[in-house]
Structure formats: structure tokens, C-alpha cells
Amino acid sequence: MSNNLKVLKFPDPRLRKVADPVTKFDKSLENLANDMLEVMYREDGIGLAATQVNKHVRLIVIDISEDRNKPQFFVNPEFEILNTDSSYTFEEGCLSVPGFNEEITRPDNIILKWQDLKGKSHTDRPSGLLTVCIQHEIDHLEGKLMVDYVSSIKRDRIKKKLSKK
Ligand code: NI
């Protein structure tokens, strides 16, 4: 392990912090992005938000490629729902909620805006797994977790199990 970032686990209250916008597109942002990528690959995740490693800035790394060599970086990402009638249900997992998978329904017709590590702005309409993944990660930046989508009974059960670890 070449960096000391650790993934916070639910119910750690630090996962509830709302992340600040990134304003400096410098070397330290690039270093954090690369460290996060390393953690994500090590833990076999497909996405990681800075919040999860206790860095409260609006930065997300994602790699949904099969060969795990197409990292994508999203700085200050935000999305707009184009059509609420269209949704997609996917069994999501989360490195901060290890051992649990939950079916979550999210809008799948969205327009995504973000900046890259150099500060350049991008707009795109994501498709497939990226649509789900980016919404899951943006939730993290807002202090929201996938457990917030399940019943409170189920959430308490997950909390109990993870607190024992
Ligand atoms: Ni997650």
C-alpha cells in the first residue's frame, strides 16, 4: 500500500459530510485522484468518491471497464434528470457498506456536467452502468449512502452487522 487512504465504513459519521467544490486544479488534486484510483482498484470497486476516503472535496473516480484500465475522473460533477418516467434498477454495492448489495432504482435519462483534472468543462449523456455509478458516487459527495434507499429496519440491520466488525 503506497498511500495511507482508508475507506470509511457505514455508519461512520464522516460519510455524512457534504463535500466542498474543487477550486484549485493543481498537482495535489491529481495526486489525490491517483491515490483514490489505487484504493479503488485495490478494493475491487468500480467507483470511489473522495468523501469515502475522508477527503471532503467534489472528486470521483470510476472505472467500469472489464480490463480495469480505463479510469475516468469527475470533478464537481452534477446531473440533471431529463425524463423521470425512465428509470433503471440495478443491484448496487458500495465499498463503504461492505458485504451488502441492494436493488436501487434511479433515473437513467440524465445529462451530466463535470470538470476534468485540468478544470476543463464537459457535458455528456451517460449510458448503461455509468449512469447508475455516477449517481451513486454523487450521492456520496452529498453525504448520502445506498442504505438511505432501503427501509429503516433493513438499514438498522446493516448498521448492526457492520458495527460489529
Ligand atoms: Ni459507494
PDB file of N, CA and C in Angstrom, residues 34-80:
ATOM      1  N   ASN A  34      -5.178  10.050  -8.167  1.00  0.00           N
ATOM      2  CA  ASN A  34      -4.407   8.821  -8.404  1.00  0.00           C
ATOM      3  C   ASN A  34      -4.378   7.918  -7.175  1.00  0.00           C
ATOM      4  N   ASP A  35      -4.307   8.514  -5.997  1.00  0.00           N
ATOM      5  CA  ASP A  35      -4.360   7.721  -4.757  1.00  0.00           C
ATOM      6  C   ASP A  35      -5.714   7.029  -4.620  1.00  0.00           C
ATOM      7  N   MET A  36      -6.769   7.773  -4.960  1.00  0.00           N
ATOM      8  CA  MET A  36      -8.118   7.191  -4.874  1.00  0.00           C
ATOM      9  C   MET A  36      -8.283   6.040  -5.856  1.00  0.00           C
ATOM     10  N   LEU A  37      -7.696   6.210  -7.035  1.00  0.00           N
ATOM     11  CA  LEU A  37      -7.756   5.158  -8.048  1.00  0.00           C
ATOM     12  C   LEU A  37      -7.088   3.885  -7.526  1.00  0.00           C
ATOM     13  N   GLU A  38      -5.949   4.077  -6.886  1.00  0.00           N
ATOM     14  CA  GLU A  38      -5.211   2.947  -6.328  1.00  0.00           C
ATOM     15  C   GLU A  38      -6.054   2.204  -5.281  1.00  0.00           C
ATOM     16  N   VAL A  39      -6.709   2.983  -4.409  1.00  0.00           N
ATOM     17  CA  VAL A  39      -7.565   2.384  -3.373  1.00  0.00           C
ATOM     18  C   VAL A  39      -8.733   1.629  -4.028  1.00  0.00           C
ATOM     19  N   MET A  40      -9.328   2.257  -5.039  1.00  0.00           N
ATOM     20  CA  MET A  40     -10.483   1.640  -5.709  1.00  0.00           C
ATOM     21  C   MET A  40     -10.095   0.315  -6.373  1.00  0.00           C
ATOM     22  N   TYR A  41      -8.963   0.286  -7.053  1.00  0.00           N
ATOM     23  CA  TYR A  41      -8.517  -0.954  -7.700  1.00  0.00           C
ATOM     24  C   TYR A  41      -8.163  -2.011  -6.653  1.00  0.00           C
ATOM     25  N   ARG A  42      -7.493  -1.572  -5.599  1.00  0.00           N
ATOM     26  CA  ARG A  42      -7.087  -2.496  -4.542  1.00  0.00           C
ATOM     27  C   ARG A  42      -8.287  -3.177  -3.903  1.00  0.00           C
ATOM     28  N   GLU A  43      -9.357  -2.387  -3.709  1.00  0.00           N
ATOM     29  CA  GLU A  43     -10.549  -2.922  -3.037  1.00  0.00           C
ATOM     30  C   GLU A  43     -11.562  -3.480  -4.033  1.00  0.00           C
ATOM     31  N   ASP A  44     -11.178  -3.473  -5.311  1.00  0.00           N
ATOM     32  CA  ASP A  44     -12.008  -4.056  -6.353  1.00  0.00           C
ATOM     33  C   ASP A  44     -13.361  -3.357  -6.504  1.00  0.00           C
ATOM     34  N   GLY A  45     -13.348  -2.039  -6.404  1.00  0.00           N
ATOM     35  CA  GLY A  45     -14.572  -1.261  -6.615  1.00  0.00           C
ATOM     36  C   GLY A  45     -14.600  -0.709  -8.032  1.00  0.00           C
ATOM     37  N   ILE A  46     -15.781  -0.240  -8.459  1.00  0.00           N
ATOM     38  CA  ILE A  46     -15.867   0.378  -9.788  1.00  0.00           C
ATOM     39  C   ILE A  46     -15.979   1.898  -9.695  1.00  0.00           C
ATOM     40  N   GLY A  47     -16.168   2.398  -8.475  1.00  0.00           N
ATOM     41  CA  GLY A  47     -16.236   3.839  -8.289  1.00  0.00           C
ATOM     42  C   GLY A  47     -15.873   4.209  -6.868  1.00  0.00           C
ATOM     43  N   LEU A  48     -15.340   5.414  -6.701  1.00  0.00           N
ATOM     44  CA  LEU A  48     -14.987   5.874  -5.361  1.00  0.00           C
ATOM     45  C   LEU A  48     -15.109   7.395  -5.318  1.00  0.00           C
ATOM     46  N   ALA A  49     -15.766   7.886  -4.272  1.00  0.00           N
ATOM     47  CA  ALA A  49     -15.881   9.335  -4.075  1.00  0.00           C
ATOM     48  C   ALA A  49     -14.899   9.755  -2.989  1.00  0.00           C
ATOM     49  N   ALA A  50     -14.358  10.969  -3.102  1.00  0.00           N
ATOM     50  CA  ALA A  50     -13.352  11.445  -2.146  1.00  0.00           C
ATOM     51  C   ALA A  50     -13.858  11.368  -0.704  1.00  0.00           C
ATOM     52  N   THR A  51     -15.144  11.624  -0.519  1.00  0.00           N
ATOM     53  CA  THR A  51     -15.772  11.532   0.802  1.00  0.00           C
ATOM     54  C   THR A  51     -15.447  10.195   1.485  1.00  0.00           C
ATOM     55  N   GLN A  52     -15.420   9.132   0.702  1.00  0.00           N
ATOM     56  CA  GLN A  52     -15.209   7.788   1.256  1.00  0.00           C
ATOM     57  C   GLN A  52     -13.803   7.580   1.824  1.00  0.00           C
ATOM     58  N   VAL A  53     -12.863   8.411   1.382  1.00  0.00           N
ATOM     59  CA  VAL A  53     -11.509   8.320   1.952  1.00  0.00           C
ATOM     60  C   VAL A  53     -11.232   9.542   2.840  1.00  0.00           C
ATOM     61  N   ASN A  54     -12.344  10.123   3.345  1.00  0.00           N
ATOM     62  CA  ASN A  54     -12.256  11.228   4.305  1.00  0.00           C
ATOM     63  C   ASN A  54     -11.610  12.489   3.723  1.00  0.00           C
ATOM     64  N   LYS A  55     -11.789  12.703   2.420  1.00  0.00           N
ATOM     65  CA  LYS A  55     -11.354  13.943   1.766  1.00  0.00           C
ATOM     66  C   LYS A  55     -12.623  14.595   1.236  1.00  0.00           C
ATOM     67  N   HIS A  56     -12.981  15.729   1.811  1.00  0.00           N
ATOM     68  CA  HIS A  56     -14.320  16.245   1.527  1.00  0.00           C
ATOM     69  C   HIS A  56     -14.348  17.293   0.421  1.00  0.00           C
ATOM     70  N   VAL A  57     -13.926  16.814  -0.747  1.00  0.00           N
ATOM     71  CA  VAL A  57     -13.955  17.630  -1.972  1.00  0.00           C
ATOM     72  C   VAL A  57     -14.700  16.859  -3.058  1.00  0.00           C
ATOM     73  N   ARG A  58     -15.220  17.626  -4.037  1.00  0.00           N
ATOM     74  CA  ARG A  58     -16.100  17.006  -5.040  1.00  0.00           C
ATOM     75  C   ARG A  58     -15.278  16.365  -6.164  1.00  0.00           C
ATOM     76  N   LEU A  59     -14.771  15.189  -5.843  1.00  0.00           N
ATOM     77  CA  LEU A  59     -13.945  14.421  -6.779  1.00  0.00           C
ATOM     78  C   LEU A  59     -14.376  12.955  -6.738  1.00  0.00           C
ATOM     79  N   ILE A  60     -14.532  12.376  -7.936  1.00  0.00           N
ATOM     80  CA  ILE A  60     -14.964  10.983  -8.079  1.00  0.00           C
ATOM     81  C   ILE A  60     -14.058  10.275  -9.075  1.00  0.00           C
ATOM     82  N   VAL A  61     -13.701   9.033  -8.775  1.00  0.00           N
ATOM     83  CA  VAL A  61     -13.006   8.208  -9.766  1.00  0.00           C
ATOM     84  C   VAL A  61     -13.897   7.000 -10.075  1.00  0.00           C
ATOM     85  N   ILE A  62     -13.911   6.624 -11.343  1.00  0.00           N
ATOM     86  CA  ILE A  62     -14.733   5.496 -11.798  1.00  0.00           C
ATOM     87  C   ILE A  62     -13.954   4.697 -12.836  1.00  0.00           C
ATOM     88  N   ASP A  63     -14.064   3.378 -12.777  1.00  0.00           N
ATOM     89  CA  ASP A  63     -13.593   2.550 -13.883  1.00  0.00           C
ATOM     90  C   ASP A  63     -14.558   1.380 -14.037  1.00  0.00           C
ATOM     91  N   ILE A  64     -15.369   1.443 -15.081  1.00  0.00           N
ATOM     92  CA  ILE A  64     -16.353   0.375 -15.298  1.00  0.00           C
ATOM     93  C   ILE A  64     -15.904  -0.556 -16.426  1.00  0.00           C
ATOM     94  N   SER A  65     -14.667  -0.386 -16.888  1.00  0.00           N
ATOM     95  CA  SER A  65     -14.184  -1.245 -17.976  1.00  0.00           C
ATOM     96  C   SER A  65     -13.873  -2.639 -17.442  1.00  0.00           C
ATOM     97  N   GLU A  66     -14.016  -3.637 -18.310  1.00  0.00           N
ATOM     98  CA  GLU A  66     -13.770  -5.006 -17.870  1.00  0.00           C
ATOM     99  C   GLU A  66     -12.308  -5.255 -17.544  1.00  0.00           C
ATOM    100  N   ASP A  67     -11.430  -4.654 -18.297  1.00  0.00           N
ATOM    101  CA  ASP A  67      -9.999  -4.887 -18.048  1.00  0.00           C
ATOM    102  C   ASP A  67      -9.404  -3.913 -17.033  1.00  0.00           C
ATOM    103  N   ARG A  68     -10.268  -3.084 -16.440  1.00  0.00           N
ATOM    104  CA  ARG A  68      -9.854  -2.209 -15.337  1.00  0.00           C
ATOM    105  C   ARG A  68      -8.653  -1.336 -15.691  1.00  0.00           C
ATOM    106  N   ASN A  69      -8.711  -0.754 -16.860  1.00  0.00           N
ATOM    107  CA  ASN A  69      -7.617   0.159 -17.229  1.00  0.00           C
ATOM    108  C   ASN A  69      -8.122   1.411 -17.947  1.00  0.00           C
ATOM    109  N   LYS A  70      -9.425   1.747 -17.707  1.00  0.00           N
ATOM    110  CA  LYS A  70      -9.954   2.972 -18.308  1.00  0.00           C
ATOM    111  C   LYS A  70     -10.539   3.874 -17.226  1.00  0.00           C
ATOM    112  N   PRO A  71      -9.648   4.414 -16.392  1.00  0.00           N
ATOM    113  CA  PRO A  71     -10.133   5.274 -15.309  1.00  0.00           C
ATOM    114  C   PRO A  71     -10.763   6.556 -15.854  1.00  0.00           C
ATOM    115  N   GLN A  72     -11.805   7.011 -15.171  1.00  0.00           N
ATOM    116  CA  GLN A  72     -12.451   8.274 -15.513  1.00  0.00           C
ATOM    117  C   GLN A  72     -12.489   9.132 -14.249  1.00  0.00           C
ATOM    118  N   PHE A  73     -12.216  10.413 -14.425  1.00  0.00           N
ATOM    119  CA  PHE A  73     -12.199  11.338 -13.285  1.00  0.00           C
ATOM    120  C   PHE A  73     -13.297  12.381 -13.467  1.00  0.00           C
ATOM    121  N   PHE A  74     -14.034  12.625 -12.405  1.00  0.00           N
ATOM    122  CA  PHE A  74     -15.112  13.607 -12.455  1.00  0.00           C
ATOM    123  C   PHE A  74     -14.921  14.601 -11.314  1.00  0.00           C
ATOM    124  N   VAL A  75     -14.682  15.857 -11.671  1.00  0.00           N
ATOM    125  CA  VAL A  75     -14.529  16.911 -10.671  1.00  0.00           C
ATOM    126  C   VAL A  75     -15.774  17.800 -10.724  1.00  0.00           C
ATOM    127  N   ASN A  76     -16.298  18.144  -9.548  1.00  0.00           N
ATOM    128  CA  ASN A  76     -17.520  18.960  -9.443  1.00  0.00           C
ATOM    129  C   ASN A  76     -18.657  18.436 -10.332  1.00  0.00           C
ATOM    130  N   PRO A  77     -18.934  17.142 -10.301  1.00  0.00           N
ATOM    131  CA  PRO A  77     -19.973  16.611 -11.188  1.00  0.00           C
ATOM    132  C   PRO A  77     -21.373  16.983 -10.714  1.00  0.00           C
ATOM    133  N   GLU A  78     -22.250  17.193 -11.652  1.00  0.00           N
ATOM    134  CA  GLU A  78     -23.667  17.372 -11.319  1.00  0.00           C
ATOM    135  C   GLU A  78     -24.506  16.848 -12.470  1.00  0.00           C
ATOM    136  N   PHE A  79     -25.721  16.434 -12.139  1.00  0.00           N
ATOM    137  CA  PHE A  79     -26.557  15.918 -13.223  1.00  0.00           C
ATOM    138  C   PHE A  79     -27.966  16.492 -13.147  1.00  0.00           C
ATOM    139  N   GLU A  80     -28.610  16.447 -14.275  1.00  0.00           N
ATOM    140  CA  GLU A  80     -29.978  16.908 -14.389  1.00  0.00           C
ATOM    141  C   GLU A  80     -30.768  15.733 -14.944  1.00  0.00           C
TER     142      GLU A  80
END
